[in-house]
PDB file of C-alpha atoms in Angstrom:
ATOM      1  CA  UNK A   1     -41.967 -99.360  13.702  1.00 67.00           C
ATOM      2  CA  UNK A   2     -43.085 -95.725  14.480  1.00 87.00           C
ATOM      3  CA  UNK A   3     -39.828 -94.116  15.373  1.00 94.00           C
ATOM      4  CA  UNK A   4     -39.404 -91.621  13.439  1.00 96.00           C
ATOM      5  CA  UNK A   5     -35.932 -91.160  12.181  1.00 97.00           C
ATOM      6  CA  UNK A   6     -33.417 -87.352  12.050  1.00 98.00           C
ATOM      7  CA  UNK A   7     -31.302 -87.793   8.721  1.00 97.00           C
ATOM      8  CA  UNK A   8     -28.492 -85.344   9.266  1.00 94.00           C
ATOM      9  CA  UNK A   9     -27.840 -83.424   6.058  1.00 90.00           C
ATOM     10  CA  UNK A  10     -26.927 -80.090   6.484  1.00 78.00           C
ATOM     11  CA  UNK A  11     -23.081 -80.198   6.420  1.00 70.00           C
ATOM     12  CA  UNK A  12     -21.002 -78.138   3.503  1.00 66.00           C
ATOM     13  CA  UNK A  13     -19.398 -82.039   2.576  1.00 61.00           C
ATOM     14  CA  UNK A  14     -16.358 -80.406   1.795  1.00 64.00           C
ATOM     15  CA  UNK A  15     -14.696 -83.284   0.924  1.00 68.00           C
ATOM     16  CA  UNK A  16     -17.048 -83.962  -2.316  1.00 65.00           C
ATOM     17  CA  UNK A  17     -16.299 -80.525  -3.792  1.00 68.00           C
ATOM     18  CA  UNK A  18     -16.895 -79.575  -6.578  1.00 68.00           C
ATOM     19  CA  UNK A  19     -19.556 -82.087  -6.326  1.00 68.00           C
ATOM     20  CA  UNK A  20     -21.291 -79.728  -3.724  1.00 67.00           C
ATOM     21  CA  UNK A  21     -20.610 -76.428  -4.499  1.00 73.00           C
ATOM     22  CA  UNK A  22     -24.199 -76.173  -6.433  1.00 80.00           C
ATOM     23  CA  UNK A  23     -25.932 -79.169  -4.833  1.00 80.00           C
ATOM     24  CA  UNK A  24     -26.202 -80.558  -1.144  1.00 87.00           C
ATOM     25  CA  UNK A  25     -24.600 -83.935  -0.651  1.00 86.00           C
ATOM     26  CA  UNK A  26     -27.788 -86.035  -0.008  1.00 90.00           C
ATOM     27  CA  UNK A  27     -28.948 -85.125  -3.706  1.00 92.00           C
ATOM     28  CA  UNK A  28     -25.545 -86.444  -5.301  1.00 89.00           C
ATOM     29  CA  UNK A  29     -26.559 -88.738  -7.879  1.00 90.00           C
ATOM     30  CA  UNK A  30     -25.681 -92.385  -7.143  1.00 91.00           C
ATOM     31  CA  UNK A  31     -26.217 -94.684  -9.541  1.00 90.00           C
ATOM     32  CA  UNK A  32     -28.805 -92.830 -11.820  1.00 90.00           C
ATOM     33  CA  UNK A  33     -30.528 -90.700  -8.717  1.00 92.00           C
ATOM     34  CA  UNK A  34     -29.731 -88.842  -5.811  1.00 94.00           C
ATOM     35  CA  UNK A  35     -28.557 -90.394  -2.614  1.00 93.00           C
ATOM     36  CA  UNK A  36     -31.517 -89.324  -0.523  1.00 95.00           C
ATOM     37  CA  UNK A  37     -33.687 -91.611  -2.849  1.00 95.00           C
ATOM     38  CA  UNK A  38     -31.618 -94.785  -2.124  1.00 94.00           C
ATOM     39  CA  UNK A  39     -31.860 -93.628   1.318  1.00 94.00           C
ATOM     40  CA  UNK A  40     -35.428 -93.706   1.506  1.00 96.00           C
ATOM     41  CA  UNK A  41     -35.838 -96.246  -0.489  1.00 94.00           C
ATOM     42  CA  UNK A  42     -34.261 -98.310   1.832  1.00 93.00           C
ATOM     43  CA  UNK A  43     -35.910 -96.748   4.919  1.00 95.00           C
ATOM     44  CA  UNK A  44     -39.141 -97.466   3.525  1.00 95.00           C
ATOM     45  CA  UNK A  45     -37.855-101.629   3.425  1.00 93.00           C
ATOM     46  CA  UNK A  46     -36.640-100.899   7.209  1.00 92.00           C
ATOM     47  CA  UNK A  47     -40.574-100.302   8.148  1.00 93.00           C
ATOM     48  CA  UNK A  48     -39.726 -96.946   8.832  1.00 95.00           C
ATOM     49  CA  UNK A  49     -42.545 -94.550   7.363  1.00 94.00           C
ATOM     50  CA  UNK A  50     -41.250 -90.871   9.001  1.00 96.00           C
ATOM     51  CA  UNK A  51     -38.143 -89.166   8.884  1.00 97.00           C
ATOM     52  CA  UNK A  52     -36.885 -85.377   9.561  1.00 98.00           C
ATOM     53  CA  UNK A  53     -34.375 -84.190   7.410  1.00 97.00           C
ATOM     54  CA  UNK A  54     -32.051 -81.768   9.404  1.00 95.00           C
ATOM     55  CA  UNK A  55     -30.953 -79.038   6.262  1.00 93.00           C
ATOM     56  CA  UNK A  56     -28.281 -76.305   6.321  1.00 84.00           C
ATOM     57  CA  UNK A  57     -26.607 -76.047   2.928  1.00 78.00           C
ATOM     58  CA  UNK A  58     -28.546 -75.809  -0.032  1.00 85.00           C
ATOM     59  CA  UNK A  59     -31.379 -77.500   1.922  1.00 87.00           C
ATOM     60  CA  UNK A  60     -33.937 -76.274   0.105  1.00 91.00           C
ATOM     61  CA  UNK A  61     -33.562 -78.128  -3.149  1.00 93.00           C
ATOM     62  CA  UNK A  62     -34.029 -80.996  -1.253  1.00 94.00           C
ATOM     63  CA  UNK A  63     -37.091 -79.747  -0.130  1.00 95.00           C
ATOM     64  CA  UNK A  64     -38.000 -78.982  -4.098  1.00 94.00           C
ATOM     65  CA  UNK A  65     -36.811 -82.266  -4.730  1.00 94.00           C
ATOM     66  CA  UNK A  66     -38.599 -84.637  -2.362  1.00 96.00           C
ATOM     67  CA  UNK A  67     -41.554 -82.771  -1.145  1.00 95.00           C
ATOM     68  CA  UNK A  68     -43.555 -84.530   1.309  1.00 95.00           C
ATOM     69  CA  UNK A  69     -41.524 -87.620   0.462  1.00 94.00           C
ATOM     70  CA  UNK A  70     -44.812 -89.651  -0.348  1.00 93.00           C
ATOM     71  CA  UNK A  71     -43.273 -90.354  -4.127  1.00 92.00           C
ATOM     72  CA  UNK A  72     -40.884 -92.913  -1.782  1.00 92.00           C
ATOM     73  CA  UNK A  73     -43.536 -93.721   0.564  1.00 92.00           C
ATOM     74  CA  UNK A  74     -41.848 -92.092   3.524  1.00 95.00           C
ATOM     75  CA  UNK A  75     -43.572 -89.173   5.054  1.00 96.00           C
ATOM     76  CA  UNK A  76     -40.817 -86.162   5.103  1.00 97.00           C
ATOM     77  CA  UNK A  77     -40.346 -82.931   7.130  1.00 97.00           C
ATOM     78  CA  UNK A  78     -37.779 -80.405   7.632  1.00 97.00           C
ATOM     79  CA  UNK A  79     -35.921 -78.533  10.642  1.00 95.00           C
ATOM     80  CA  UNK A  80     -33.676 -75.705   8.981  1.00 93.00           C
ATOM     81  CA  UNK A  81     -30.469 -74.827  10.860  1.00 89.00           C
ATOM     82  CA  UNK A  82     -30.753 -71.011  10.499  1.00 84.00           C
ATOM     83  CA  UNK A  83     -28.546 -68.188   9.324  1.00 85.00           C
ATOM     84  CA  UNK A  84     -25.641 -70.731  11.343  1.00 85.00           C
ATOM     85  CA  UNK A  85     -24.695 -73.947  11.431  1.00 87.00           C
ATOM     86  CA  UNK A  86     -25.864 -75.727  14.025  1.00 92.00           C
ATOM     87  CA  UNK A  87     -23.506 -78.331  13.807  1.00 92.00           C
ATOM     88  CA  UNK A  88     -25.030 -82.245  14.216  1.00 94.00           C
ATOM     89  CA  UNK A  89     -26.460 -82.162  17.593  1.00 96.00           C
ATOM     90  CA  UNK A  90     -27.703 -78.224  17.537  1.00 95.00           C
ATOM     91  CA  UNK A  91     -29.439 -79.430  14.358  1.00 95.00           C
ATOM     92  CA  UNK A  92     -30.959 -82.911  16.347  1.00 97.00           C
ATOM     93  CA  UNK A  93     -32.200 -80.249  19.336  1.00 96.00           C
ATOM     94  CA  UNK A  94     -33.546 -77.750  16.658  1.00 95.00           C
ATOM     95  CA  UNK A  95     -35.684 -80.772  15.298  1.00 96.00           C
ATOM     96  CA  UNK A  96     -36.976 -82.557  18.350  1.00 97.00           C
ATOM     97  CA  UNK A  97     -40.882 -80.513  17.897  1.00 96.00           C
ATOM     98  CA  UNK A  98     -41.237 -82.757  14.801  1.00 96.00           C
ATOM     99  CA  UNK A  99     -39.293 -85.638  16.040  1.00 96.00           C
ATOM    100  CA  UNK A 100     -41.048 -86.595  19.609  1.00 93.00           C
ATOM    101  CA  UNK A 101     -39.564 -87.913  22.543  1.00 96.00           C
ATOM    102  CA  UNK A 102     -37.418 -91.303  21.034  1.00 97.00           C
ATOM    103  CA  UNK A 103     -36.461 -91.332  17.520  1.00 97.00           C
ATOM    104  CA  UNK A 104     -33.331 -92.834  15.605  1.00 97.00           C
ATOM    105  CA  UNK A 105     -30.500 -90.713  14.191  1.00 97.00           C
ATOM    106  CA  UNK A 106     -29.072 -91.561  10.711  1.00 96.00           C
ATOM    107  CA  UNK A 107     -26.141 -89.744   8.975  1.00 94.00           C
ATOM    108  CA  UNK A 108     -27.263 -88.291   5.601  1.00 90.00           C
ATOM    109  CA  UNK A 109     -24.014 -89.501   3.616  1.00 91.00           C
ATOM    110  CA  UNK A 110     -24.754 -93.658   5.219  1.00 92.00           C
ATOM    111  CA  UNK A 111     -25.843 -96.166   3.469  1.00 93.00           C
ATOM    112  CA  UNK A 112     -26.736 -98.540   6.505  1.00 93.00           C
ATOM    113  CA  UNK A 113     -28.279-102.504   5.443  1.00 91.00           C
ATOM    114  CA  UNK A 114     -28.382-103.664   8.257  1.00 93.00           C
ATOM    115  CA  UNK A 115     -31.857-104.267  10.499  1.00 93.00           C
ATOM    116  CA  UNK A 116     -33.329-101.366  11.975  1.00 95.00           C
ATOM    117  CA  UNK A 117     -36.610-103.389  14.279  1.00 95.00           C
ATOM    118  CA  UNK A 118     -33.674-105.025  16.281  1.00 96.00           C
ATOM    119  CA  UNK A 119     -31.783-102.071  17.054  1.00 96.00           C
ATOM    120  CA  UNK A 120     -35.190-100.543  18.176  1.00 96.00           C
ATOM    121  CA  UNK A 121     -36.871-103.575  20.291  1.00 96.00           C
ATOM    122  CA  UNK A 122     -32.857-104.011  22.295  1.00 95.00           C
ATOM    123  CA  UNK A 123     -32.934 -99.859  22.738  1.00 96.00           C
ATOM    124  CA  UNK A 124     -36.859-100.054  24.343  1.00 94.00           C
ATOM    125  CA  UNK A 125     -35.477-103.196  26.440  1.00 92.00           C
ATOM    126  CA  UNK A 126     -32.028-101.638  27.814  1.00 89.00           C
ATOM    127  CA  UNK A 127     -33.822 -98.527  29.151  1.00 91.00           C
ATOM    128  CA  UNK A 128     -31.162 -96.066  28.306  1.00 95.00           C
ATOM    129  CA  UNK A 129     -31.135 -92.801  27.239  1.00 97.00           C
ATOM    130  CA  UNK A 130     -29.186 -93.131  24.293  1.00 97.00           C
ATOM    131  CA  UNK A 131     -28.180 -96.147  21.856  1.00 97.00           C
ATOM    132  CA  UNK A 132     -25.237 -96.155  19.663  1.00 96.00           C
ATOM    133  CA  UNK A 133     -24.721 -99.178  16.914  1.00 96.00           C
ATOM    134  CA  UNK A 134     -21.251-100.494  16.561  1.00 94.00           C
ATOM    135  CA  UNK A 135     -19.324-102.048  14.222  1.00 93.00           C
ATOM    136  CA  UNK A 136     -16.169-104.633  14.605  1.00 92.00           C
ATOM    137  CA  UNK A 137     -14.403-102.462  12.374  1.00 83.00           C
ATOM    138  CA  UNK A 138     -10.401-103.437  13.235  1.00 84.00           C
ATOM    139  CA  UNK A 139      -9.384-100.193  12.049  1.00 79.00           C
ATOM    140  CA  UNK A 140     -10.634-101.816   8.397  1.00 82.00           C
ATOM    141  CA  UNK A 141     -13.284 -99.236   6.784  1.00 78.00           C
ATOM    142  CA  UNK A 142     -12.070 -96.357   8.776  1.00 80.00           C
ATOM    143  CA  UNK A 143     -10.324 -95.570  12.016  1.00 83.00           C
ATOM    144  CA  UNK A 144     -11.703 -97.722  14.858  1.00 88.00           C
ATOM    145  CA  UNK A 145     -13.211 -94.982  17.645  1.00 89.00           C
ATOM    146  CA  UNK A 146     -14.944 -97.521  20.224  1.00 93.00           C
ATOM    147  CA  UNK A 147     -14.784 -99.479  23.355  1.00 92.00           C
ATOM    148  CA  UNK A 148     -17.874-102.013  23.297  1.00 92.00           C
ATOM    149  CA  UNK A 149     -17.953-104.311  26.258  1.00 89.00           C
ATOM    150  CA  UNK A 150     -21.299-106.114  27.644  1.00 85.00           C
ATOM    151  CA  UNK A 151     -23.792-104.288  25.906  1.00 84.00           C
ATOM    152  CA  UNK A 152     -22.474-100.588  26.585  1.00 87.00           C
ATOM    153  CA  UNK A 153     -19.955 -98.334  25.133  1.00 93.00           C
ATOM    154  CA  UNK A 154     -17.054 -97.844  27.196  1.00 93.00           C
ATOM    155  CA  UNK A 155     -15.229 -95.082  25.485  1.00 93.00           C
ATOM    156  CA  UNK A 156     -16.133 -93.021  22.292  1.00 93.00           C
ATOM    157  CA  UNK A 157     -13.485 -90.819  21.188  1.00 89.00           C
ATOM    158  CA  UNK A 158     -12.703 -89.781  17.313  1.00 83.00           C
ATOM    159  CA  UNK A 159      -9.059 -87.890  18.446  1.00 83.00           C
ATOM    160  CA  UNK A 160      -7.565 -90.291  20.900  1.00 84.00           C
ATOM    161  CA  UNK A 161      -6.761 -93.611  19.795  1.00 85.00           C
ATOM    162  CA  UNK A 162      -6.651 -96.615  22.152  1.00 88.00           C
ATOM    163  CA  UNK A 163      -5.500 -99.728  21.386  1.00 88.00           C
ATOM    164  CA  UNK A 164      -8.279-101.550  22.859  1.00 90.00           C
ATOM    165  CA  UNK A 165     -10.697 -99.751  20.051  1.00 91.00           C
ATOM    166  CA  UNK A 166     -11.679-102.705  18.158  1.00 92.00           C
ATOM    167  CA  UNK A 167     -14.991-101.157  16.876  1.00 92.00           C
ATOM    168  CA  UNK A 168     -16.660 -98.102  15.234  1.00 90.00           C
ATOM    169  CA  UNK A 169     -19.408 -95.746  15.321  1.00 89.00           C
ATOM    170  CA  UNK A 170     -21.534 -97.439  12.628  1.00 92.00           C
ATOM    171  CA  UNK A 171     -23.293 -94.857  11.637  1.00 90.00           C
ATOM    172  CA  UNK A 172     -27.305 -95.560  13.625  1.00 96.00           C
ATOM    173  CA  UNK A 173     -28.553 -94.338  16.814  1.00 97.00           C
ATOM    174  CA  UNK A 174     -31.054 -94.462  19.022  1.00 97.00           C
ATOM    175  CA  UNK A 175     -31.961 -91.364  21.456  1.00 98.00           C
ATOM    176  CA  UNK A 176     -34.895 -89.887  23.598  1.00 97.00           C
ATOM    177  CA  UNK A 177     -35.563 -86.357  23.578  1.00 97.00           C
ATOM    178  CA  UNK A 178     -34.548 -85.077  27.154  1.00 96.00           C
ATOM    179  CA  UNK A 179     -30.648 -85.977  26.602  1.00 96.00           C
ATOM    180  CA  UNK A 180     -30.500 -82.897  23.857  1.00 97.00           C
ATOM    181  CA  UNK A 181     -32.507 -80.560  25.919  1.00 95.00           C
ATOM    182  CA  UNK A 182     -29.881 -80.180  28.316  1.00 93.00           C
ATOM    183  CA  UNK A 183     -28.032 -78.097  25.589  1.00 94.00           C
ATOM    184  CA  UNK A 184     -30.048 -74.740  24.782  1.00 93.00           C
ATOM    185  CA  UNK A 185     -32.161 -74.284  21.855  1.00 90.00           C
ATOM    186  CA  UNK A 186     -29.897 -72.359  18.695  1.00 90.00           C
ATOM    187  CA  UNK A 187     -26.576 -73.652  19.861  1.00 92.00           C
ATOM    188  CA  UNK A 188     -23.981 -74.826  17.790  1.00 94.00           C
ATOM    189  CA  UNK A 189     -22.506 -78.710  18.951  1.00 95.00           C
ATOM    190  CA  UNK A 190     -21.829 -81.863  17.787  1.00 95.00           C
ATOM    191  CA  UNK A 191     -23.571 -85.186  18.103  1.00 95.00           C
ATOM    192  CA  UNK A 192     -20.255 -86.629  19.796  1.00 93.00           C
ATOM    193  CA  UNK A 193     -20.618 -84.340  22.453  1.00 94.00           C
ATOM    194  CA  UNK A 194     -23.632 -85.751  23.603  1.00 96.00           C
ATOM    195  CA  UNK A 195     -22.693 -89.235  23.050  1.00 94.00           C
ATOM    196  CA  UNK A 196     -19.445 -88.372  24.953  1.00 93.00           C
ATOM    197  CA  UNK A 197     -21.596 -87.527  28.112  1.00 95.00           C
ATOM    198  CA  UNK A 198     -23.407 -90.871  27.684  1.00 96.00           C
ATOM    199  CA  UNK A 199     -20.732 -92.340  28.080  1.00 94.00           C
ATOM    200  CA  UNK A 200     -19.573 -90.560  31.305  1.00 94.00           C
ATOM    201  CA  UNK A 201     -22.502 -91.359  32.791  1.00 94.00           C
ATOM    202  CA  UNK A 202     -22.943 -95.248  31.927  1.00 93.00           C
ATOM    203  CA  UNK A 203     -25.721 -94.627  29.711  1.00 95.00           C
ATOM    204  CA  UNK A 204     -25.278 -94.850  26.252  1.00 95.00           C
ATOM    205  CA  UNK A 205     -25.977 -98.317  25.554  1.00 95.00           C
ATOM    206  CA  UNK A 206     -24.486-100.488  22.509  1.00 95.00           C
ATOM    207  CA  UNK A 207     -25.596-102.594  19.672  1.00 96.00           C
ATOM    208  CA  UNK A 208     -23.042-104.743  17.464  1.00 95.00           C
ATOM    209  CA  UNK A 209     -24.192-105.109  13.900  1.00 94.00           C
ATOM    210  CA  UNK A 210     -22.680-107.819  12.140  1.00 91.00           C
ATOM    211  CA  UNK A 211     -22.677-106.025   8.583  1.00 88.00           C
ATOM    212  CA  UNK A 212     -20.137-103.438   7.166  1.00 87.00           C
ATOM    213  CA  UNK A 213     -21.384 -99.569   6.465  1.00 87.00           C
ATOM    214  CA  UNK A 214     -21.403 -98.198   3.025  1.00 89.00           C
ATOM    215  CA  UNK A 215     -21.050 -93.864   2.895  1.00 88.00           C
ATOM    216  CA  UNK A 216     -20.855 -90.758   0.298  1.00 88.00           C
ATOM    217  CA  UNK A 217     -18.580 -88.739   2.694  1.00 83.00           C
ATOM    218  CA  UNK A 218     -15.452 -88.794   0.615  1.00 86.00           C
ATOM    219  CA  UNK A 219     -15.017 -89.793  -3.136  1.00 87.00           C
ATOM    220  CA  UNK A 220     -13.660 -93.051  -2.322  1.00 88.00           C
ATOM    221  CA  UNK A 221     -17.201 -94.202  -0.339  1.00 87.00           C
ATOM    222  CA  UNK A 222     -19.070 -92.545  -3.211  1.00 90.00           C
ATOM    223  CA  UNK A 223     -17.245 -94.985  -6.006  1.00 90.00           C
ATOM    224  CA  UNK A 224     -17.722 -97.972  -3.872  1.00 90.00           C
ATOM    225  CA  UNK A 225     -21.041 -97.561  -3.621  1.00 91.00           C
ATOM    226  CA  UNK A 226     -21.799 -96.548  -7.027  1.00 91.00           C
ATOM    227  CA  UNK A 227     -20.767 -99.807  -7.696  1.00 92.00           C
ATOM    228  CA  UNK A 228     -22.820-101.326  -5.304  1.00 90.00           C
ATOM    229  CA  UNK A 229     -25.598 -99.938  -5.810  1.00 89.00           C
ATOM    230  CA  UNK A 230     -25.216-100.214  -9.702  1.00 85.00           C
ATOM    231  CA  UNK A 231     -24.782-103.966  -9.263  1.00 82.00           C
ATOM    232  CA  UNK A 232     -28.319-103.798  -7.569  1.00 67.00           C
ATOM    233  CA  UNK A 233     -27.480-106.771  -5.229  1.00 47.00           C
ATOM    234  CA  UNK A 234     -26.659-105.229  -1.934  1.00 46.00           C
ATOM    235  CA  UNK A 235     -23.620-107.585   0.070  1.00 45.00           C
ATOM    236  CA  UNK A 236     -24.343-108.956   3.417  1.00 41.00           C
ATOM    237  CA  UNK A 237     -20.754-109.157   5.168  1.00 41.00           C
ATOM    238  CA  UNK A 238     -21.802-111.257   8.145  1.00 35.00           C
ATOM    239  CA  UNK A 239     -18.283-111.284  10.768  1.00 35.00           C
ATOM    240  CA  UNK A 240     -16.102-108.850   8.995  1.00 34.00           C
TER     241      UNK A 240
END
């Protein structure tokens, strides 16, 4: 594949404190190293070989940590929010020079097993702007957020809860450039925002994985995965 992929990672990750007062959350050690190296690590399996790390908060130890990323044979670069936070999508539109015009978007705290050349081959073949993966979550790992229905999401909301939500945002998505140009360069606003006007429009498009996500977003994820990752034999939960 040669989409590059945006790794999101410049949030304060509040919830981990005091984990994160001194470091950023992607270099939280996980089972003997930091996150981001699992996280490349298993980019690198994917077939992906580029990625952008989007940096706020204490980005640049990552950047004296990973370098050019070639010690995990993925080639890295940086966007920097600024003296502000940019917030998720202010950080994607800050990025998009060294991302090109189609490119996935990864969360920096997800662990994500599932495969990427899939999500990428239905994205190219639906012709939409935008591509969110879903999960059939039943309210099980987290609050379910989603309407999925024939291949398109039908309502993605993270306040209002329908019963009808049987699935969630699982964490991987797909985008071309020109849907984050409509907001202006330096502005401060979220990822769900744009999704949100995908929606609207009929043109976010949808992609049910089959396995569960694993995340470092709140000490609970962390510990689970810890032990995942510790037991070195990743769990494929086909139909949860």
């Amino acid at each position: 594949m040669n989409l590059p992929v945006a790794i999101l990672a410049g949030g304060l990750a509040t919830r981990l404190r005091p984990l994160t007062e001194k470091i950023p959350k992607v270099l939280v050690p996980v089972a003997g190293k930091p996150f981001l190296a699992h996280q490349l690590e298993l980019l690198r399996r994917q077939g992906i070989r580029r990625a952008v790390l989007c940096l706020g908060h204490l980005g640049e130890m990552v950047v004296q940590e990973f370098g050019d990323g070639s010690s995990w044979g993925v080639q890295l670069d940086y966007a920097f929010d600024g003296p502000t936070l940019l917030g998720t999508g202010g950080a994607l539109r800050q990025a998009l020079p060294r991302l090109g015009e189609e490119f996935f978007v990864l969360y920096g705290d997800s662990y994500l097993t599932t495969p990427f050349a899939p999500v990428a081959e239905f994205f190219e073949r639906f012709g939409q702007p935008g591509l969110m993966t879903v999960y059939r979550n039943e309210g099980l790992y987290d609050t379910s957020n989603v309407v999925f229905r024939d291949g398109r999401i039908v309502v993605y909301d993270k306040k209002t809860r329908l019963p009808e939500m049987r699935h969630i945002d699982y964490g991987l998505s797909l985008f071309r450039a020109s849907v984050f140009r409509e907001w202006p360069a330096g502005q401060a606003f979220d990822l769900s925002e744009v999704m949100q006007k995908l929606v609207v429009r009929g043109q976010l498009a949808g992609f049910e994985v089959p396995e569960r996500f694993y995340e470092i977003g709140s000490p609970a994820g962390l510990a689970e995965l810890e032990t995942l990752l510790a037991s070195n034999t990743p769990r494929r939960e086909a139909g949860q």
